[in-house]
Coordinates of C-alpha atoms in Angstrom, one line a residue:
X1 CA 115.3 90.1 11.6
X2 CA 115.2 88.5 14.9
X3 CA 116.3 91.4 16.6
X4 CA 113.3 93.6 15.0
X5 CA 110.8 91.1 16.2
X6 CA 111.0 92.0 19.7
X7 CA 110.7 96.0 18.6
X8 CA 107.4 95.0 17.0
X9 CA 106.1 93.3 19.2
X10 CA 106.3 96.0 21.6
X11 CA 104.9 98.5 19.3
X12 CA 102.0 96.3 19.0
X13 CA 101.3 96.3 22.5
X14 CA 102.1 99.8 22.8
X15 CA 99.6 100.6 20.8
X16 CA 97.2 98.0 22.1
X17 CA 97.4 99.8 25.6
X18 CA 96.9 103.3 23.3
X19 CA 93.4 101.9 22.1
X20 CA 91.4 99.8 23.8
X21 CA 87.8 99.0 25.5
X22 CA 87.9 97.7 28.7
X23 CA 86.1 96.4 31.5
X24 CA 86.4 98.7 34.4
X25 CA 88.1 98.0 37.2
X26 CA 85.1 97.1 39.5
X27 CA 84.3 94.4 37.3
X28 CA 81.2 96.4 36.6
X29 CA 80.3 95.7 32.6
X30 CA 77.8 98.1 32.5
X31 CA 80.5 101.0 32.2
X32 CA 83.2 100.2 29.8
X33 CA 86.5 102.9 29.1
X34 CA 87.9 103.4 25.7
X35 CA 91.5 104.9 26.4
X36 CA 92.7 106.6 23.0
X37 CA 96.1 108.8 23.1
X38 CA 94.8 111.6 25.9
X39 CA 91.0 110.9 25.5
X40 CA 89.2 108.8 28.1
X41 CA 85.6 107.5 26.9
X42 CA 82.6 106.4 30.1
X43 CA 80.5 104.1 27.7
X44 CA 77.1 103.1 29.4
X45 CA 76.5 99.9 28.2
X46 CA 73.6 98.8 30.0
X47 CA 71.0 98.7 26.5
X48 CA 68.9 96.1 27.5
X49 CA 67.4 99.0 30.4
X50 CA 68.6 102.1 28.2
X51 CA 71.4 102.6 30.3
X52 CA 69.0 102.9 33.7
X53 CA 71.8 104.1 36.5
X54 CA 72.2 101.8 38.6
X55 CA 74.6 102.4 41.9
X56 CA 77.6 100.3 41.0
X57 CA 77.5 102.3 37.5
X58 CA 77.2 105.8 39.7
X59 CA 80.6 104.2 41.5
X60 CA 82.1 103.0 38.5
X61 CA 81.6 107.0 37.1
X62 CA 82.9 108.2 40.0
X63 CA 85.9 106.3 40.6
X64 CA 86.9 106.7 36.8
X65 CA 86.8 110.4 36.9
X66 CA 88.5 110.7 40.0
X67 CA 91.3 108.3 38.7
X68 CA 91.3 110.3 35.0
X69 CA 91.5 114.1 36.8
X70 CA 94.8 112.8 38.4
X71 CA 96.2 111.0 35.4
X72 CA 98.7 113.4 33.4
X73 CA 98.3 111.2 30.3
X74 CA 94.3 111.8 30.3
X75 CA 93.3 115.1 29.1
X76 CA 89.6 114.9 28.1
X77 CA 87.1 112.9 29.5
X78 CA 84.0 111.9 26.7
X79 CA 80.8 110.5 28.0
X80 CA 78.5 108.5 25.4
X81 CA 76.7 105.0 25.3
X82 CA 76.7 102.0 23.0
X83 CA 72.4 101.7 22.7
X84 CA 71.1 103.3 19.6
X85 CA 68.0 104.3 21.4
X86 CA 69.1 105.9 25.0
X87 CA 72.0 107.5 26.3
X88 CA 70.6 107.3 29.2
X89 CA 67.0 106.9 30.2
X90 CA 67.3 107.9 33.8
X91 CA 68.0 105.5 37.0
X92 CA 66.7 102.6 38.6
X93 CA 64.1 104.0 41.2
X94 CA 62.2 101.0 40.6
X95 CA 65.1 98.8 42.5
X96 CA 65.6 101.8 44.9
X97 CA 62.1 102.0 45.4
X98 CA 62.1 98.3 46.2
X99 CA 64.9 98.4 48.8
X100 CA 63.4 101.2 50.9
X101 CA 60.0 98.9 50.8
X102 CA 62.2 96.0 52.2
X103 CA 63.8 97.9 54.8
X104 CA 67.2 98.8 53.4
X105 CA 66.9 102.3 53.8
X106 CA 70.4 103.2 54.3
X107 CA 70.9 101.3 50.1
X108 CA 68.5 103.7 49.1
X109 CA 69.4 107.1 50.4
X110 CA 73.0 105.7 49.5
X111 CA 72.2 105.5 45.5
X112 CA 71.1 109.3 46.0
X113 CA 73.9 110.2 48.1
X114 CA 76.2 108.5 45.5
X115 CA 74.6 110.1 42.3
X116 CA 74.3 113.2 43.5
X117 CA 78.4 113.4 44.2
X118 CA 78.7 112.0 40.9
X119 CA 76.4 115.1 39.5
X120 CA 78.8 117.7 41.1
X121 CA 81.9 115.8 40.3
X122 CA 81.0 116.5 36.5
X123 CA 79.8 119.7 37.6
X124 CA 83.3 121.1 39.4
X125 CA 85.4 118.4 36.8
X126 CA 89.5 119.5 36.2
X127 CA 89.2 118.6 33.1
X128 CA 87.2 119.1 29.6
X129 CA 84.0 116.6 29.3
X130 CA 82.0 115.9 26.5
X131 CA 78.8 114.4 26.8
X132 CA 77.9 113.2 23.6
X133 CA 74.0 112.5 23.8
X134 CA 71.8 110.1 21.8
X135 CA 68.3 109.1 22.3
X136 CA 66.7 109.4 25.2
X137 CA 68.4 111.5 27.7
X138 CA 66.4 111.5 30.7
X139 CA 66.1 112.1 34.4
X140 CA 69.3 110.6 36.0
X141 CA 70.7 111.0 32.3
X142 CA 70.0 114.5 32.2
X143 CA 72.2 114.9 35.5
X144 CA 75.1 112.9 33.9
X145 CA 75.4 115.1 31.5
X146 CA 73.8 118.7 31.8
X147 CA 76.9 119.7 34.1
X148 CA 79.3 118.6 32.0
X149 CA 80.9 122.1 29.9
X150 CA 80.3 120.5 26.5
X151 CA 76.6 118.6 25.8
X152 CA 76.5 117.1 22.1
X153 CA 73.1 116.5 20.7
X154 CA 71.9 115.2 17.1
X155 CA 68.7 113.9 15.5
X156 CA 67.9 111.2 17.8
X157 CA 68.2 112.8 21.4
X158 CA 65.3 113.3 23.1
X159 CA 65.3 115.4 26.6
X160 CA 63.0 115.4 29.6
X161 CA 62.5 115.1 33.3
X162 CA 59.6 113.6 33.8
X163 CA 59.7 113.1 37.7
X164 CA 55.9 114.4 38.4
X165 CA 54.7 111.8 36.2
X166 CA 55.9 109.3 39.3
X167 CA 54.7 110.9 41.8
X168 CA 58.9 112.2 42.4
X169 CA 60.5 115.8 41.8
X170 CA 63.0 116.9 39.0
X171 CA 66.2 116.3 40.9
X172 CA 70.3 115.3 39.9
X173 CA 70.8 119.1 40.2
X174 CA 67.4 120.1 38.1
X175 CA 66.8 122.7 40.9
X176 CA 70.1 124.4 39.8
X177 CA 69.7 124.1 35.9
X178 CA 66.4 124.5 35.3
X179 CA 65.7 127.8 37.0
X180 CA 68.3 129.3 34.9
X181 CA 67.0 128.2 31.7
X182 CA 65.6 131.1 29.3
X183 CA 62.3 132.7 30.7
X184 CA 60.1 130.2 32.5
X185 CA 61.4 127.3 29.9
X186 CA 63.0 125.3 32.6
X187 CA 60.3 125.3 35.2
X188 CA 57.6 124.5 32.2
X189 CA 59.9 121.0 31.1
X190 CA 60.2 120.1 35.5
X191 CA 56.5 120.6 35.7
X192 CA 55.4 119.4 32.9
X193 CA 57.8 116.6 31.7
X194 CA 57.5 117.6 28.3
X195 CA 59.7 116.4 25.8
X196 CA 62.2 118.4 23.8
X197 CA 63.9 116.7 20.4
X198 CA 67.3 117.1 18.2
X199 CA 68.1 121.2 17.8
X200 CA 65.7 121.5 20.6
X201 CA 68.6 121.0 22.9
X202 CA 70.6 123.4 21.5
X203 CA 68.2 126.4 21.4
X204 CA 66.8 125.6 25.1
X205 CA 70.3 125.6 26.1
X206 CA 70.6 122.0 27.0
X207 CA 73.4 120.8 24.1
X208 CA 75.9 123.3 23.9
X209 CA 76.7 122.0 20.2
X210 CA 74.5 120.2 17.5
X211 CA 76.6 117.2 15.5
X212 CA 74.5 114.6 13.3
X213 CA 74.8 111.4 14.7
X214 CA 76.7 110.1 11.5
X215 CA 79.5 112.3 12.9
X216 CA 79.9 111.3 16.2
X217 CA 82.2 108.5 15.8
X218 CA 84.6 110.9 14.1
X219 CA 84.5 113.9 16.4
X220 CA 85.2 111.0 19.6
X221 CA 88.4 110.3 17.4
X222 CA 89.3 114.1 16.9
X223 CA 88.6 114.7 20.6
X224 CA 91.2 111.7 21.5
X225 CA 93.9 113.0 19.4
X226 CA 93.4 116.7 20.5
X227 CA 96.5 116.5 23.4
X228 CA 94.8 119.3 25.0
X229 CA 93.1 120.5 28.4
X230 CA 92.1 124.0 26.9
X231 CA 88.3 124.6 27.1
X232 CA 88.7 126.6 24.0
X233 CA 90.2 124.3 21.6
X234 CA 87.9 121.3 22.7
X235 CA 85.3 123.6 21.4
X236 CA 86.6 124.5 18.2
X237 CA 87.1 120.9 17.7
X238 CA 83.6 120.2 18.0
X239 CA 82.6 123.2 16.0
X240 CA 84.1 121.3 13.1
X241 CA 81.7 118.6 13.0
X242 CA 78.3 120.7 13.7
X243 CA 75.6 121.0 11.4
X244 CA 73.9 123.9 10.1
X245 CA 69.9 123.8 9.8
X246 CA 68.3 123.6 6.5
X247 CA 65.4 126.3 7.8
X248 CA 66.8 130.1 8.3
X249 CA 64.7 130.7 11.3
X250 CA 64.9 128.8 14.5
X251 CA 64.4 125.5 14.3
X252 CA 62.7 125.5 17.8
X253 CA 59.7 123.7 19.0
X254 CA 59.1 125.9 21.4
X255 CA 60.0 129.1 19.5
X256 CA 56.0 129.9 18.8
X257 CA 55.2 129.6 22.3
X258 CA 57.6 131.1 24.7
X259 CA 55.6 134.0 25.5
X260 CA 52.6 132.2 26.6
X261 CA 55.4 129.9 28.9
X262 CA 56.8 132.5 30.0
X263 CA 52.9 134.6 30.8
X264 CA 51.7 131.2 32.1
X265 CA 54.7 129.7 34.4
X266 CA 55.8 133.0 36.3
X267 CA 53.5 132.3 39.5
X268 CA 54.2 131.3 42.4
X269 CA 51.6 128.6 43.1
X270 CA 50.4 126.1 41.1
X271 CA 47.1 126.9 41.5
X272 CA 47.6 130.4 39.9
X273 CA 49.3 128.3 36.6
X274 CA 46.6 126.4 36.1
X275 CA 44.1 129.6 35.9
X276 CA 46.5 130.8 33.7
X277 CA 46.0 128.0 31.3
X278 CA 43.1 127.9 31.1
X279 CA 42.7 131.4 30.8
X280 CA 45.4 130.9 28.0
X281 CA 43.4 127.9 26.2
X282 CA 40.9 130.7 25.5
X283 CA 43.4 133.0 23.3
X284 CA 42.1 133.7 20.0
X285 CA 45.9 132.5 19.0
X286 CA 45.1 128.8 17.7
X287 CA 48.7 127.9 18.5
X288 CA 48.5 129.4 22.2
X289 CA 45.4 127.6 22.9
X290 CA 46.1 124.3 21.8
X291 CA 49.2 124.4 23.6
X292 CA 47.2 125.6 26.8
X293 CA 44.7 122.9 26.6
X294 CA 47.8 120.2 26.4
X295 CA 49.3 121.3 28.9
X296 CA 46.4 121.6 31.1
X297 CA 45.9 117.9 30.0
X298 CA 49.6 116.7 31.0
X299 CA 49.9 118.9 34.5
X300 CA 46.3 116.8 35.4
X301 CA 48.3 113.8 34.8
X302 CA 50.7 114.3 37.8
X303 CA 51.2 113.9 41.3
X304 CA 49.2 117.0 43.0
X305 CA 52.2 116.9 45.8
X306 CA 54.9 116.6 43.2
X307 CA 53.6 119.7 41.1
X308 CA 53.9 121.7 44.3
X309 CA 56.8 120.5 45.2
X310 CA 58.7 121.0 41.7
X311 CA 57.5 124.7 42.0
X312 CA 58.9 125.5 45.1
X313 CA 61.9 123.8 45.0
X314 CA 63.1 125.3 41.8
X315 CA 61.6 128.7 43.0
X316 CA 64.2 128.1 45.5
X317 CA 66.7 126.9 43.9
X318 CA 67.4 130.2 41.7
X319 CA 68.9 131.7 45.1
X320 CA 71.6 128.3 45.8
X321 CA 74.2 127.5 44.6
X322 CA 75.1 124.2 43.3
X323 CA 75.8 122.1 46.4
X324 CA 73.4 123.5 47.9
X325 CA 70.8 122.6 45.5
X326 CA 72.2 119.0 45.4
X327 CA 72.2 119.0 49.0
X328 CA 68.3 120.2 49.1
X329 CA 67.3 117.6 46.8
X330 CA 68.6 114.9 49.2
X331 CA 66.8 116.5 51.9
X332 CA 63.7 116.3 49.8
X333 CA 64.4 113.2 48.5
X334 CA 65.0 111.4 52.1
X335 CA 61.3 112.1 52.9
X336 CA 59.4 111.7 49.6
X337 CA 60.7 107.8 49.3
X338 CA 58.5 107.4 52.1
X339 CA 55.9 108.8 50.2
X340 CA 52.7 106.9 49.0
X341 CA 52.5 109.3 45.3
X342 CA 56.4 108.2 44.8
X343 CA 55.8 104.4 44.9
X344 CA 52.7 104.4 43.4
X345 CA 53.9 106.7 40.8
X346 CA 56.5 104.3 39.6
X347 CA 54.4 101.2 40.6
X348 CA 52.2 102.3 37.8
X349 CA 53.9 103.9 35.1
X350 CA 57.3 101.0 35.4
X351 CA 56.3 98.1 36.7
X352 CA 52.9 97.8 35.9
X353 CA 53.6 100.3 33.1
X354 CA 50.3 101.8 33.1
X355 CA 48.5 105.4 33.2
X356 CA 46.6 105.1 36.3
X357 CA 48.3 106.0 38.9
X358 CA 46.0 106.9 42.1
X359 CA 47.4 109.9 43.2
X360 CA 47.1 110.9 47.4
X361 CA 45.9 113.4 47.4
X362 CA 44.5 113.3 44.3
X363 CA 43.7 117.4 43.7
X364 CA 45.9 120.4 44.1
X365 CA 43.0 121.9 46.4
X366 CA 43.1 119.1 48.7
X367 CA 46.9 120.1 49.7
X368 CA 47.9 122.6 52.5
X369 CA 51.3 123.8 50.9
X370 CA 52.2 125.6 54.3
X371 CA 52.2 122.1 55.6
X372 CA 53.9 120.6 52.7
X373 CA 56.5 123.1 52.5
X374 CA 57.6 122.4 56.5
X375 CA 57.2 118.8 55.8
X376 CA 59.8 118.5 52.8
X377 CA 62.1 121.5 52.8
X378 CA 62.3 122.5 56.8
X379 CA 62.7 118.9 58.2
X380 CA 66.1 117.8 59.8
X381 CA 67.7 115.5 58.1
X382 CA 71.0 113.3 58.6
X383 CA 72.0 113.1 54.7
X384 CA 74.7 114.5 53.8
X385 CA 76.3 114.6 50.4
X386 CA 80.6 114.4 50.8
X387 CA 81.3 116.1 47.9
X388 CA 84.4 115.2 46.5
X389 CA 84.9 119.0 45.3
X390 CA 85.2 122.2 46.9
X391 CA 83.5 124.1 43.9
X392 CA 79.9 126.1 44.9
X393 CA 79.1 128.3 42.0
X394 CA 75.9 129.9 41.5
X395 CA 76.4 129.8 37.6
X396 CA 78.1 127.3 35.5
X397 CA 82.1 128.7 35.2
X398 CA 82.3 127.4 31.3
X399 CA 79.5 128.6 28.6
X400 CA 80.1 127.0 25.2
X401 CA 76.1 126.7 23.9
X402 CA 74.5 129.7 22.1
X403 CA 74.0 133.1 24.1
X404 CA 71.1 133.2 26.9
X405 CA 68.1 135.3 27.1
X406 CA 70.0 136.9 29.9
X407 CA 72.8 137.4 27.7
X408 CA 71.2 140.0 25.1
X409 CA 69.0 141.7 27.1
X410 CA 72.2 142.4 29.4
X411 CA 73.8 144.0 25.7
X412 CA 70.2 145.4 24.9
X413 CA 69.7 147.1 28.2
X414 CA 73.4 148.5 27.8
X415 CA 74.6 146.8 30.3
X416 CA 77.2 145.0 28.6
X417 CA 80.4 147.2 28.7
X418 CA 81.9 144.9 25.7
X419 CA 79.0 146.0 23.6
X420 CA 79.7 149.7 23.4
X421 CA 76.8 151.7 22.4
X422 CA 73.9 152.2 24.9
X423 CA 71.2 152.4 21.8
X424 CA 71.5 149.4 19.3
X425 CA 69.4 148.4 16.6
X426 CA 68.6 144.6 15.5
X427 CA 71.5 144.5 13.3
X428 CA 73.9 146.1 15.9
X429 CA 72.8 143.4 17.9
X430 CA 73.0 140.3 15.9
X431 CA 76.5 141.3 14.4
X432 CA 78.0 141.8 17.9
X433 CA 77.2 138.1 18.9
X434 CA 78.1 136.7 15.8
X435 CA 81.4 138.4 16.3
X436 CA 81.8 137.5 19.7
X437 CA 80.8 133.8 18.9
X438 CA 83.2 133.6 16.1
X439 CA 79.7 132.9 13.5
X440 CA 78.8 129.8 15.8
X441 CA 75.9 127.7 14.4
X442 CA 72.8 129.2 15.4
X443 CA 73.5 132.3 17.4
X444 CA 72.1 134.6 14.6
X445 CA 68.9 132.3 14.8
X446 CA 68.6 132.5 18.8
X447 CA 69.4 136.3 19.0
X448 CA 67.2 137.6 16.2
X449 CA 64.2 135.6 17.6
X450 CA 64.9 136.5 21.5
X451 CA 64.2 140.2 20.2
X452 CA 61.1 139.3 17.9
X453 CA 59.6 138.4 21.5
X454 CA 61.3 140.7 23.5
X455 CA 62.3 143.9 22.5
X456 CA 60.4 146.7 20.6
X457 CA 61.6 149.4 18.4
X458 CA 62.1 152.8 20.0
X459 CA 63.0 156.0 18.0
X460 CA 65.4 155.4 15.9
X461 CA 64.7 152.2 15.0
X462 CA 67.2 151.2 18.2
X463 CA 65.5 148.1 20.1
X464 CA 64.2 148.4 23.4
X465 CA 63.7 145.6 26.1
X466 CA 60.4 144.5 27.5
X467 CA 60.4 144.2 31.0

């Protein structure tokens, strides 16, 4: 008996060091690691500020991950938080803000710097991570996560980069993802800020997977037993837990209007988007209209300079590749915190937490874009971004979420050698993605509405792309 107490003992601790939560090594509480068999949790457990970044949490991330990739007994890396409202609502410009106003420039270019490493870290990762998102995912949240191979979204999440609204520009690598959303979709949501919800995520091409929230704690605990660093068994894992949607069609909020974003947002100024709008808010389609008028409503809420900006940047950022796009957004960044719209646009809207901002200038026609455009993207700058990866793709290397726009038009147009047959009809279609996504969750939904808005039928009842 008193031999087998020792053997106990160190079972108990064996599998004390198996499952645990604990404060990181920085002594920083607002990132806590669960270590389970060969899963690794991040839990952001900053609630009180929905999980606002702040630098010693971008450090903590950092250094985790960097100590994870080496570690043989870690073989996926799962990102989540422990507030029932945010995974992460963005990070803390106001304390940034407040430390360039106080002199200490060098802090806050350094949170930037810092964040934006981070962003690429996740981005160019050597291992599988899961970002397993919650309510609101926003902003600096967004960045945590959107690189990351596998994005898990349920009822609660809600998405948006709302950087105009403070006087800022959609950054963490937004001028990489968002131009290579479906259509116009991502520069409409950096423009506008508007909000996407739940399935949302998964249709946009945000989430690669949709799991009710009920499940999450479950699919965390298959993930840490999986013993795995293949891509493709992580996400038949995570196929096991998703849900399918009660409706038949796409559950999309955007679904009735794509054509009107895409009509709308394919200038090049954002002078010509606003006529288009309101040229728009005069279609005799109810649904168009209204959403014209609304977003006419929201683009006047903005910073004038930060609508500019936003365009041009992501217009340029469809050509970069991912460092550089990181790299630009310093660039940008470095000079806008200097900005009067950038403090007064968080002044108002979170610290005084108001709608008022006073906007300089305060009209689109009152800015000379030549100007602005040398100002911001052809300054020289001394930020520089050491990225801790070599990795500078111009398109993400894993695709797990449903099949892009890009994607069937490619099989459409014949272009898609795996495809076969030049002339296709709906059905040909559909069935070839469903057999090439092994019948994921929503792929017959996403491809059979892509070609309700963009194909036609030719002769034969084969489907034709709209150019």
């Amino acid at each position: 008996m008193d031999d087998a107490k020792p053997t106990m003992l160190s079972r108990l601790d064996g599998i004390r060091r198996m499952i645990q939560t604990e404060q990181n090594t920085e002594g920083n509480r607002q990132v806590l690691t669960v270590s389970n068999k060969t899963g690794r949790t991040l839990v952001l457990n900053r609630p009180e500020a929905l999980n606002s970044l702040t630098l010693p949490m971008v450090q903590s991330i950092e250094t985790q991950l960097q100590r994870w990739g080496k570690s043989a007994l870690c073989n996926i890396v799962m990102l989540r938080s422990n507030s029932p409202k945010a995974f992460c609502a963005g990070g803390d410009v106001v304390s940034v803000v407040k430390a360039w106003k106080e002199g200490e420039t060098a802090k806050a270019i350094k949170f930037f710097k810092d964040e934006y490493r981070m962003n690429h870290h996740i981005a160019s990762y050597n291992k599988p991570i899961v970002a397993m998102l919650n309510g609101y995912t926003m902003g600096g949240g967004v960045g945590l996560s959107i690189h990351a191979p596998f994005r898990v979204a349920n009822e609660t999440t809600v998405f948006a980069m709302p950087e105009t609204k403070i006087g800022l520009f959609p950054d963490v690598g937004a001028s990489f993802f968002l131009p290579r959303m479906d259509g116009q979709t991502g520069v409409y949501l950096g423009m506008t800020g508007e909000r996407l919800k739940g399935r949302d995520l998964l249709y946009a091409g945000i989430a690669t997977h949709y799991v009710p929230s009920e499940r999450y704690q479950m699919l965390e605990q298959r993930l840490q037993g999986l013993g795995t660093c293949d891509y493709d068994v992580v996400n038949q894992a995570i196929e096991e837990f998703v849900a399918q949607s009660e409706d038949e069609g796409i559950d999309y909020s955007l679904a009735g209007i794509r054509d009107a974003i895409d009509w709308c947002f394919q200038y090049n100024t954002v002078e010509e988007i606003v006529a288009a709008l309101e040229q728009e808010s005069l279609s005799n389609s109810e649904m168009h209209a209204e959403w014209a008028k609304k977003t006419l409503g929201q683009l006047s809420k903005m910073s004038p300079s930060s609508l500019k900006l936003t365009l041009e940047l992501l217009r340029n950022g469809q050509k970069l590749n991912i460092k550089q796009a990181l790299q630009l957004e310093l660039r940008l960044m470095e000079k806008r915190l200097e900005s009067h719209d950038m403090q007064e646009g968080i002044e108002a809207l979170l610290v005084r937490k108001t709608d008022d901002a006073k906007w300089q200038p305060s009209t689109l026609e009152e800015i000379d874009m030549e100007a602005l455009s040398a100002e911001y993207f052809d300054h020289p700058s001394n930020a520089i971004i050491e990225f801790t990866h070599r990795a500078a793709f111009t398109e993400y290397p894993h695709k797990f979420g449903l099949p892009t726009e890009n994607d069937i038009g490619e099989v459409v147009r014949g272009n898609n050698p795996q495809a076969g047959a030049f002339r296709m009809s709906r059905d040909d279609v559909t069935q070839f993605f469903e057999k090439l996504y092994a019948d994921k969750i929503g792929v017959r939904q996403k491809v059979l509405w892509t070609l309700n808005i963009k194909t036609k039928l030719g002769d034969g009842n084969y489907v034709e792309w709209i150019i």
